mmCIF file of C-alpha atoms in Angstrom:
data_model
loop_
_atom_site.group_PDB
_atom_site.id
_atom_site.type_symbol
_atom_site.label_atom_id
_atom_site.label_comp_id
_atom_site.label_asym_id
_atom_site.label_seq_id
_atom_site.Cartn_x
_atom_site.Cartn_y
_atom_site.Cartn_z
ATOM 1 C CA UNK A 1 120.700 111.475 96.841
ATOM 2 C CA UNK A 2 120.543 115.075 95.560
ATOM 3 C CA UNK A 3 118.396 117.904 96.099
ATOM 4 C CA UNK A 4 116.893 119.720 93.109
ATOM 5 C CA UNK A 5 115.064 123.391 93.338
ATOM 6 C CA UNK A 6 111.690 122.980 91.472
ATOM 7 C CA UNK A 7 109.482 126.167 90.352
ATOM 8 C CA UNK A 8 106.065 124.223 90.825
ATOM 9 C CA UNK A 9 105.657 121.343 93.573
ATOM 10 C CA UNK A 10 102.317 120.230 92.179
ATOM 11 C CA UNK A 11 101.217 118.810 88.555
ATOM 12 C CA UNK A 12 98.505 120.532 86.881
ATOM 13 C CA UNK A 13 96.197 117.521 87.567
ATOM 14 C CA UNK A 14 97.552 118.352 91.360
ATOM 15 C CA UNK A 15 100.015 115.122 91.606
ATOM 16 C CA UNK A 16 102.444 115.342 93.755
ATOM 17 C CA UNK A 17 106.187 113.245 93.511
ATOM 18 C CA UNK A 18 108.580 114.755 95.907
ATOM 19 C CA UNK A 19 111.026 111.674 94.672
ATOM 20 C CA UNK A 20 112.420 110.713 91.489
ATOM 21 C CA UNK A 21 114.207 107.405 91.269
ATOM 22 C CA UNK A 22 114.185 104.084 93.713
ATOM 23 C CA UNK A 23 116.184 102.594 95.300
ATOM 24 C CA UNK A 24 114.139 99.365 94.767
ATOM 25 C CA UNK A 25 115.255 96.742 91.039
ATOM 26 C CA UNK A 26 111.795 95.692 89.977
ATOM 27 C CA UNK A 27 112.453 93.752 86.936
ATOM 28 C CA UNK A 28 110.335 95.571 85.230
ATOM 29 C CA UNK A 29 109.491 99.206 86.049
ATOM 30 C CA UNK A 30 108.416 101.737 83.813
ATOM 31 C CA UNK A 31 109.659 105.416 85.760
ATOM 32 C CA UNK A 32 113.030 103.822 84.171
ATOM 33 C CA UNK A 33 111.952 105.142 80.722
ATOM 34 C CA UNK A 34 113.372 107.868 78.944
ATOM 35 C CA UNK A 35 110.018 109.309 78.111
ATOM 36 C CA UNK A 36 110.403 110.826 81.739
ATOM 37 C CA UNK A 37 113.434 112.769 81.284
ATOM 38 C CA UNK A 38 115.402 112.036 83.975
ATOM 39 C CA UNK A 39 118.828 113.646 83.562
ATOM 40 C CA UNK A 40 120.679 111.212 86.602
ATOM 41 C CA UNK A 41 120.907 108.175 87.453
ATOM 42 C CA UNK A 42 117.769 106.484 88.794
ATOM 43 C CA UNK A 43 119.431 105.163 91.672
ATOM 44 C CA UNK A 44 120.626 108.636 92.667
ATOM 45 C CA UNK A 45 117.534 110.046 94.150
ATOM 46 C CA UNK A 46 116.474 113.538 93.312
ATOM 47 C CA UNK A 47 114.762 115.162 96.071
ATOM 48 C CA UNK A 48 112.513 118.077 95.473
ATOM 49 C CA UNK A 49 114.216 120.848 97.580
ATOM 50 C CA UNK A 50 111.643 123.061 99.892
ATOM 51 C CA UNK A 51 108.833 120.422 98.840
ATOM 52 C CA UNK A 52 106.903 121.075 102.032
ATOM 53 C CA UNK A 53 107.103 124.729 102.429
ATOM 54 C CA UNK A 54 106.297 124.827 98.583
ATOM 55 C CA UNK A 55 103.406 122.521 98.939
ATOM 56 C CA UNK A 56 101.908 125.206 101.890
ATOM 57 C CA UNK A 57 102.203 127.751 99.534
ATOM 58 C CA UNK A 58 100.821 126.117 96.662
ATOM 59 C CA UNK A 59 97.274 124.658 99.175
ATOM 60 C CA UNK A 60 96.881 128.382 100.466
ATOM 61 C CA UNK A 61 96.833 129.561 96.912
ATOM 62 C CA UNK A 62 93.751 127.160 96.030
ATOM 63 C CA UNK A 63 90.628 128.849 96.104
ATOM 64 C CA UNK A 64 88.856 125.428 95.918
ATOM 65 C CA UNK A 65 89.624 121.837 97.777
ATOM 66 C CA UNK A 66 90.254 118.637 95.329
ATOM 67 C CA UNK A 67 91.869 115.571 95.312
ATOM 68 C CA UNK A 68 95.844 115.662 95.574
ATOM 69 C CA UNK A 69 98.009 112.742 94.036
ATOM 70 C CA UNK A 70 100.759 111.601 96.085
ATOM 71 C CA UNK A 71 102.972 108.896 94.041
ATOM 72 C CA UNK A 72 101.219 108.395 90.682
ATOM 73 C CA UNK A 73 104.683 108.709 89.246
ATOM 74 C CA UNK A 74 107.231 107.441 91.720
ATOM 75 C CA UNK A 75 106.758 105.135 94.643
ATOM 76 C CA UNK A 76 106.942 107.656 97.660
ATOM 77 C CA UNK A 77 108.000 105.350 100.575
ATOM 78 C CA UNK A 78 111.297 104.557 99.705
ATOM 79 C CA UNK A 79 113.508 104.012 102.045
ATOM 80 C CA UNK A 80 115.058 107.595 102.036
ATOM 81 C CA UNK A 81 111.545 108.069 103.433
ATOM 82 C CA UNK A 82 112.073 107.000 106.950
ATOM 83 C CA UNK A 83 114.916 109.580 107.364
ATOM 84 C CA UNK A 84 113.637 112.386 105.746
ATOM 85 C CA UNK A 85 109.989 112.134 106.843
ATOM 86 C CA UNK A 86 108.783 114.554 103.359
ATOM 87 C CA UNK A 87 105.847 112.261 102.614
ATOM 88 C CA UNK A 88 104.488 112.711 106.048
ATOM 89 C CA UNK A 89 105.293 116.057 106.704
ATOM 90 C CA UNK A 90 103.242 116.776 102.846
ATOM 91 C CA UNK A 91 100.744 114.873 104.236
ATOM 92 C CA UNK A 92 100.357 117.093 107.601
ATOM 93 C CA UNK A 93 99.716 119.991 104.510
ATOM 94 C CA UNK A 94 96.983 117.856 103.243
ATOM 95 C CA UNK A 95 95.428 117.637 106.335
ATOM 96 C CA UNK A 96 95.868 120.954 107.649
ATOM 97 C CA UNK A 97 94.285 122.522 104.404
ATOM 98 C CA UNK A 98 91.213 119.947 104.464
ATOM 99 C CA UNK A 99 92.239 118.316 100.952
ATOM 100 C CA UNK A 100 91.451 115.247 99.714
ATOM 101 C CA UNK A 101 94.056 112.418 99.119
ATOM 102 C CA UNK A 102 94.790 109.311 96.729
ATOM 103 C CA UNK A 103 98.296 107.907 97.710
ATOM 104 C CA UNK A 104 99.817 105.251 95.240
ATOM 105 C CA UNK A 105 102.117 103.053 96.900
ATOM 106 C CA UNK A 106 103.529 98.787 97.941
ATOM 107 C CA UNK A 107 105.305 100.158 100.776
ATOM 108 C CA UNK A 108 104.417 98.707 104.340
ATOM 109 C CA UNK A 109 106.023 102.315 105.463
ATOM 110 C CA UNK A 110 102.730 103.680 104.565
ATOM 111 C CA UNK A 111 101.307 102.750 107.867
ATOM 112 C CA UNK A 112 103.552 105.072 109.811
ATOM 113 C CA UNK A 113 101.312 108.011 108.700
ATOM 114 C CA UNK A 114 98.017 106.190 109.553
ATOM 115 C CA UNK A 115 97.221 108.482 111.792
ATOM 116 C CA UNK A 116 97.421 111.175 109.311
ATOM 117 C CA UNK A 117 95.535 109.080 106.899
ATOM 118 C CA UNK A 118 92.671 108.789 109.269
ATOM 119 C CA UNK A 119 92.530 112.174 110.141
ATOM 120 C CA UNK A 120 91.953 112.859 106.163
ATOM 121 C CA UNK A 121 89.651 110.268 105.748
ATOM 122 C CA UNK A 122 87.091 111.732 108.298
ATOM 123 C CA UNK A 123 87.185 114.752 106.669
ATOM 124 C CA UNK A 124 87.124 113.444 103.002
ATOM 125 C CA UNK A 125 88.204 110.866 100.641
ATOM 126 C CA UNK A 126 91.497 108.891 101.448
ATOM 127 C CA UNK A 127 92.244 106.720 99.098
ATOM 128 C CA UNK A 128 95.395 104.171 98.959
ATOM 129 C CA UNK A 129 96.136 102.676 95.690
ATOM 130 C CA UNK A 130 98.544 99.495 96.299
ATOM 131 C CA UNK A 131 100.251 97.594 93.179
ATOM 132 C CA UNK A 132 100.387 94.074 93.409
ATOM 133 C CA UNK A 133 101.339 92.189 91.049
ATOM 134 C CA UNK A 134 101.805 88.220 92.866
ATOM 135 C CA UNK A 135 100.568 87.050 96.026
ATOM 136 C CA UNK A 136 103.503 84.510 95.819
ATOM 137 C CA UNK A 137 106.271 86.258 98.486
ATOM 138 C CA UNK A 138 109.108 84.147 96.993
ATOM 139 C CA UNK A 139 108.574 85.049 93.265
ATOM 140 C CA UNK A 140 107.998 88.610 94.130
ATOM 141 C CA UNK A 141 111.621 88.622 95.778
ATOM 142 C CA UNK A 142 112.672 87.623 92.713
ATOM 143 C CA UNK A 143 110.493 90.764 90.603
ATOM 144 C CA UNK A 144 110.488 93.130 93.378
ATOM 145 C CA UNK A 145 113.390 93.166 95.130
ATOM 146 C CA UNK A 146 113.135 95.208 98.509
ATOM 147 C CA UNK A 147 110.012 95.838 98.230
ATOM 148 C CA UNK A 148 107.012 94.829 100.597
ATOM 149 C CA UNK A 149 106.339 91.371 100.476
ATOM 150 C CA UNK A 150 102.606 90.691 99.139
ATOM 151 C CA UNK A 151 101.612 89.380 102.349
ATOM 152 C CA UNK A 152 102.862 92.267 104.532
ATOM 153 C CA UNK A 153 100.521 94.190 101.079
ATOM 154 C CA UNK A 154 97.751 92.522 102.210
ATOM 155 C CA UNK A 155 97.855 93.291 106.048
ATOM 156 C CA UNK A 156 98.569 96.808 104.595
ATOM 157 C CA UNK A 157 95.008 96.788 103.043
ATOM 158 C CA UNK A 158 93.511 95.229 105.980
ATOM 159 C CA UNK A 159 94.657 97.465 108.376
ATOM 160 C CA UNK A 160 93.620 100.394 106.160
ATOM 161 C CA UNK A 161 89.439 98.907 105.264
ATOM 162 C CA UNK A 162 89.579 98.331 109.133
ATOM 163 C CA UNK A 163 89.534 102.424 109.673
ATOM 164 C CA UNK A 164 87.393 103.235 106.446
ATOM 165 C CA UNK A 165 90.395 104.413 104.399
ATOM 166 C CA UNK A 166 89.229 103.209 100.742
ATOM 167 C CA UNK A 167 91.955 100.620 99.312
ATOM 168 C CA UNK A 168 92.217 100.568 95.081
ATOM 169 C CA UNK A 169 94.042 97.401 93.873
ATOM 170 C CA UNK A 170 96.906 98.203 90.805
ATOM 171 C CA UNK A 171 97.070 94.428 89.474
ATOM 172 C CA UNK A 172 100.481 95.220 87.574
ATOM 173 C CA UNK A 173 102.531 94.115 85.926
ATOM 174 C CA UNK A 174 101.125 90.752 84.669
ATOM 175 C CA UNK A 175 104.180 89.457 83.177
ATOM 176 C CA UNK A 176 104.060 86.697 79.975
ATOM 177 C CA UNK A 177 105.134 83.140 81.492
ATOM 178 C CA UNK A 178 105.920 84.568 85.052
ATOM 179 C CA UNK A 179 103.107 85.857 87.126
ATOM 180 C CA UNK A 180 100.124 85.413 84.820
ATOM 181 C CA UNK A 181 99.195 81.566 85.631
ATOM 182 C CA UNK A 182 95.638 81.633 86.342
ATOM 183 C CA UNK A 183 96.716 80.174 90.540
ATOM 184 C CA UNK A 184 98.338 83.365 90.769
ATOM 185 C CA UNK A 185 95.497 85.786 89.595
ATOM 186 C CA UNK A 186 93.094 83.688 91.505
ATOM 187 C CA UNK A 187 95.762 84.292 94.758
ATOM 188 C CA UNK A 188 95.442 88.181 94.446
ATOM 189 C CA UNK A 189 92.065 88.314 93.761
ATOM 190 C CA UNK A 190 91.396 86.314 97.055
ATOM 191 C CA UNK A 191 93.573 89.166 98.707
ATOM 192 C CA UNK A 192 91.323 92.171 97.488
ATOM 193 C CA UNK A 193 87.912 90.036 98.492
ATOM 194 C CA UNK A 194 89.622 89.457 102.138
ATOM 195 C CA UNK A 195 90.701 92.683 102.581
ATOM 196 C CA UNK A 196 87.638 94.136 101.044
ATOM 197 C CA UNK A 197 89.089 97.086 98.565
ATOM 198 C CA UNK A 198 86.922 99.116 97.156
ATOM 199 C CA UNK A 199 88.382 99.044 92.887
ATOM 200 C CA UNK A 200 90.617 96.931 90.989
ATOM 201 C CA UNK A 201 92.556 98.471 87.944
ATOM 202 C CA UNK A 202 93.728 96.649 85.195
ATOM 203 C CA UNK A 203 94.893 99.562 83.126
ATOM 204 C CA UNK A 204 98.338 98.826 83.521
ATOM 205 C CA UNK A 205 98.669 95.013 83.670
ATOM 206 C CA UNK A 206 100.369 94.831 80.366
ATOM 207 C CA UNK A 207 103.999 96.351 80.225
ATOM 208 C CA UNK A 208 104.905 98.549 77.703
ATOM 209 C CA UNK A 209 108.845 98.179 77.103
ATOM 210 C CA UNK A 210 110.304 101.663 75.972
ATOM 211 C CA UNK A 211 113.184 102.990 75.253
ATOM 212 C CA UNK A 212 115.777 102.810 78.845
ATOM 213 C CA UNK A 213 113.672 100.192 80.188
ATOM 214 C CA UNK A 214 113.117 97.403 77.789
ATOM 215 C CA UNK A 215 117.026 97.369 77.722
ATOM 216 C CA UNK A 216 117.141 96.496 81.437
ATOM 217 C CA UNK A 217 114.013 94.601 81.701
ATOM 218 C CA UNK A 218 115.403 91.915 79.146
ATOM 219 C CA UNK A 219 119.117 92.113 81.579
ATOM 220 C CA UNK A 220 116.671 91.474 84.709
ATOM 221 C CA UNK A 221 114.884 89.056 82.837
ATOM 222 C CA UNK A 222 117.489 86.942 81.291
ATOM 223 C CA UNK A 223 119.265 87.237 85.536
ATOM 224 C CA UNK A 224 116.290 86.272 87.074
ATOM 225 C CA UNK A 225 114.586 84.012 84.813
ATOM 226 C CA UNK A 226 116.882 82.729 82.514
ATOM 227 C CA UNK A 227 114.823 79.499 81.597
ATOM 228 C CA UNK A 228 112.141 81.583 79.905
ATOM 229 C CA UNK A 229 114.886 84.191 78.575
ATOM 230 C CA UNK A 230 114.918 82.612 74.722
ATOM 231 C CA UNK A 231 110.656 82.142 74.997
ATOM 232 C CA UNK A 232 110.365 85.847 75.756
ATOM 233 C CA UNK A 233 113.240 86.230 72.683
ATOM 234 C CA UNK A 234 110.985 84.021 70.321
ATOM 235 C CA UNK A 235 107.702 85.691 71.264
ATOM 236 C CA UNK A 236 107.912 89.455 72.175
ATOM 237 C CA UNK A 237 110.974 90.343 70.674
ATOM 238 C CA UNK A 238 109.437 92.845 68.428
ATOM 239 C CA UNK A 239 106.555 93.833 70.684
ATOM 240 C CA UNK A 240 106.342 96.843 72.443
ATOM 241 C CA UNK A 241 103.468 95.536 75.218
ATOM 242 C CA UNK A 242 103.954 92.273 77.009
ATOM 243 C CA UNK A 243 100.624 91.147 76.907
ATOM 244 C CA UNK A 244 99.578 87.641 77.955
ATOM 245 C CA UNK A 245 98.571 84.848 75.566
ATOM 246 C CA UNK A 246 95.718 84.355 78.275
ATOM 247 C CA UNK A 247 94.901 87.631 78.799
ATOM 248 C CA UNK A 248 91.162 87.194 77.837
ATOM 249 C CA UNK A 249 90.713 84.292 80.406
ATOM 250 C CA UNK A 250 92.184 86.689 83.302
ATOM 251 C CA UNK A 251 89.917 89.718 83.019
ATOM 252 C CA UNK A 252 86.962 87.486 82.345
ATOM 253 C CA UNK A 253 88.242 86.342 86.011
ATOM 254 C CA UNK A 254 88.605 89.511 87.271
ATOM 255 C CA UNK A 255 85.144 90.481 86.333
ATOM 256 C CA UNK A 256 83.677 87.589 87.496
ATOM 257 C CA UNK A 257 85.266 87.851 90.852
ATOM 258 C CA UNK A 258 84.524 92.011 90.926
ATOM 259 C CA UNK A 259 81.107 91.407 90.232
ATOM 260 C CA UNK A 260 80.274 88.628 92.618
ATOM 261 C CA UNK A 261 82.064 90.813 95.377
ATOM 262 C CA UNK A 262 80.433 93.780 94.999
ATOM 263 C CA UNK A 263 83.920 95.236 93.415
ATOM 264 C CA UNK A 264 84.291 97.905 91.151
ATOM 265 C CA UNK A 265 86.525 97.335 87.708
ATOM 266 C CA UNK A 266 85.645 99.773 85.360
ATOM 267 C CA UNK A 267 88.685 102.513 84.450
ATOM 268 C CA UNK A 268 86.801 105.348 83.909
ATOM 269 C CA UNK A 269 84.473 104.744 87.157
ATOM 270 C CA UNK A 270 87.274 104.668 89.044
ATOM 271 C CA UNK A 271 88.967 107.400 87.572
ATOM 272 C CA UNK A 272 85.798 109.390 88.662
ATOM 273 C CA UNK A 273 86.145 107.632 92.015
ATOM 274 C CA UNK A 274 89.648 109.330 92.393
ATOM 275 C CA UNK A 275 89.434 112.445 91.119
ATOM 276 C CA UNK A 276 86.246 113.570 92.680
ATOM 277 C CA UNK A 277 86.586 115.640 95.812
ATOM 278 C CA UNK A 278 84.325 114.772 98.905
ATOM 279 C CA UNK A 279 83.375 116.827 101.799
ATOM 280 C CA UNK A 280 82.312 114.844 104.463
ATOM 281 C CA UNK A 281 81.333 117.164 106.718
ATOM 282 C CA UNK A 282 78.827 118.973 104.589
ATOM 283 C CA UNK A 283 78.464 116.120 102.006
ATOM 284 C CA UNK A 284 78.916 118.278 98.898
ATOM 285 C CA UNK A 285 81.014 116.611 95.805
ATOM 286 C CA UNK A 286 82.802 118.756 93.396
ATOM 287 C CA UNK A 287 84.596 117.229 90.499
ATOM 288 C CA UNK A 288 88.465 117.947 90.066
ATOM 289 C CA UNK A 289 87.990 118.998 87.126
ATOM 290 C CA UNK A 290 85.581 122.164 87.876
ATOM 291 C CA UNK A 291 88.504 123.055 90.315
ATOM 292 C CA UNK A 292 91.505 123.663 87.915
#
């Protein structure tokens, strides 16, 4: 772990990744790619030095509340997390300056900082994004390694419908001859009815090997799943996205099942969803975009 002084602790679309690198070995996981520019090793976590002071500064500045990213880029509950206590403390900032939140994460840590989370959500949109990509807890030791286990995902989104905090569903990554058997997508799609989440994206349910992670992805691959090593060879070898042979059948599932459940699929809706800034307590919406 390293700290590293930073001259701006929010995006200009107001995202907010006080972490680069995990500690996690998803077999496949994109924040490995060199399109990110990350000059250490991904294992040696860089810190963002002063994040929360920084972040204070940056919400006083703001002449105008919006929605504020934590974790589109880097999963934010690693376990650094529980020692140094950054997400939570941002998350007090949030609060404090009455700003709206959509927190990506798979970590089970995010319920430490439900209290937090509620306090946002009263005042205006909380929303929790949560990847899954199997509901099967012994395959996703096997793809996630570390991470939650689906099922401890799935009391995650429980717990966090049960208070009103809006839950969005990542379904990614789908993998080719893996985790994209029809039982399986059926298995998380039973997870978002129960747990009653609000969206479902799909965006990102088709890898796309780059350069620095298709290297390690086919090292994971061939370690973890050696009998479908040479199919993967024979098949995607030249492809850039890993995209399913049956990838028609699953989103024709997915929209079946989002439609019959009163569940919202559509990317750009959702994008809306998330970027538009709610106050509750006067019920006035202002889009992120007339903010910046």
């Amino acid at each position: 772990m390293h700290y590293k002084e930073v001259k701006a602790i929010l995006s200009p679309q107001n995202g907010l990744n006080i972490y680069r690198g995990c500690s996690y070995s998803c077999v496949f996981c994109d924040a490995r790619s060199t399109c990110h520019r990350m000059d250490h090793e991904f294992e040696d976590i860089e810190v963002k030095a002063h994040a929360v002071d920084m972040l204070e500064y940056a919400l006083k500045k703001k002449r105008t509340r919006s929605m504020i990213q934590i974790g589109s880029s880097s999963e934010p509950y690693i376990p650094l997390e529980e020692e140094l206590q950054l997400v939570r403390r941002c998350l007090n900032q949030i609060e404090r300056f009455d700003f709206g939140l959509v927190l990506h994460t798979h970590s089970m840590l995010a319920l430490r900082d439900i209290d937090i989370l509620d306090k946002i959500n009263r005042k205006t949109k909380c929303i929790v994004i949560v990847r899954l990509s199997t509901y099967d807890d012994s395959l996703a030791k096997k793809l996630e390694p570390g991470t939650s286990l689906p099922s401890e995902r799935f009391s995650l989104m429980q717990q966090l419908t049960e208070r009103g905090i809006t839950v969005i569903v990542n379904l990614a990554p789908i993998l080719p001859f893996i985790n994209d058997d029809m039982e399986n997508i059926q298995g998380l799609l039973s997870y978002c009815v129960k747990a009653g989440v609000y969206g479902i994206l799909t965006d990102k349910m088709c890898p796309v090997l780059r350069e620095g992670n298709r290297e390690r992805f086919y090292q994971q691959l061939y370690k973890n799943f050696p009998d479908i090593y040479d199919q993967y060879e024979a098949v995607y070898a030249d492809e850039k996205t890993l995209k399913t042979k049956n990838y028609t059948e699953i989103m024709a599932c997915i929209r079946e099942t989002c439609e019959a459940h009163g569940i919202q699929y559509d990317k750009e809706e959702l994008l809306r969803f998330t970027r538009e800034y709610k106050n509750k307590t006067i019920g006035t919406q202002l889009s992120l975009f007339d903010m910046m």
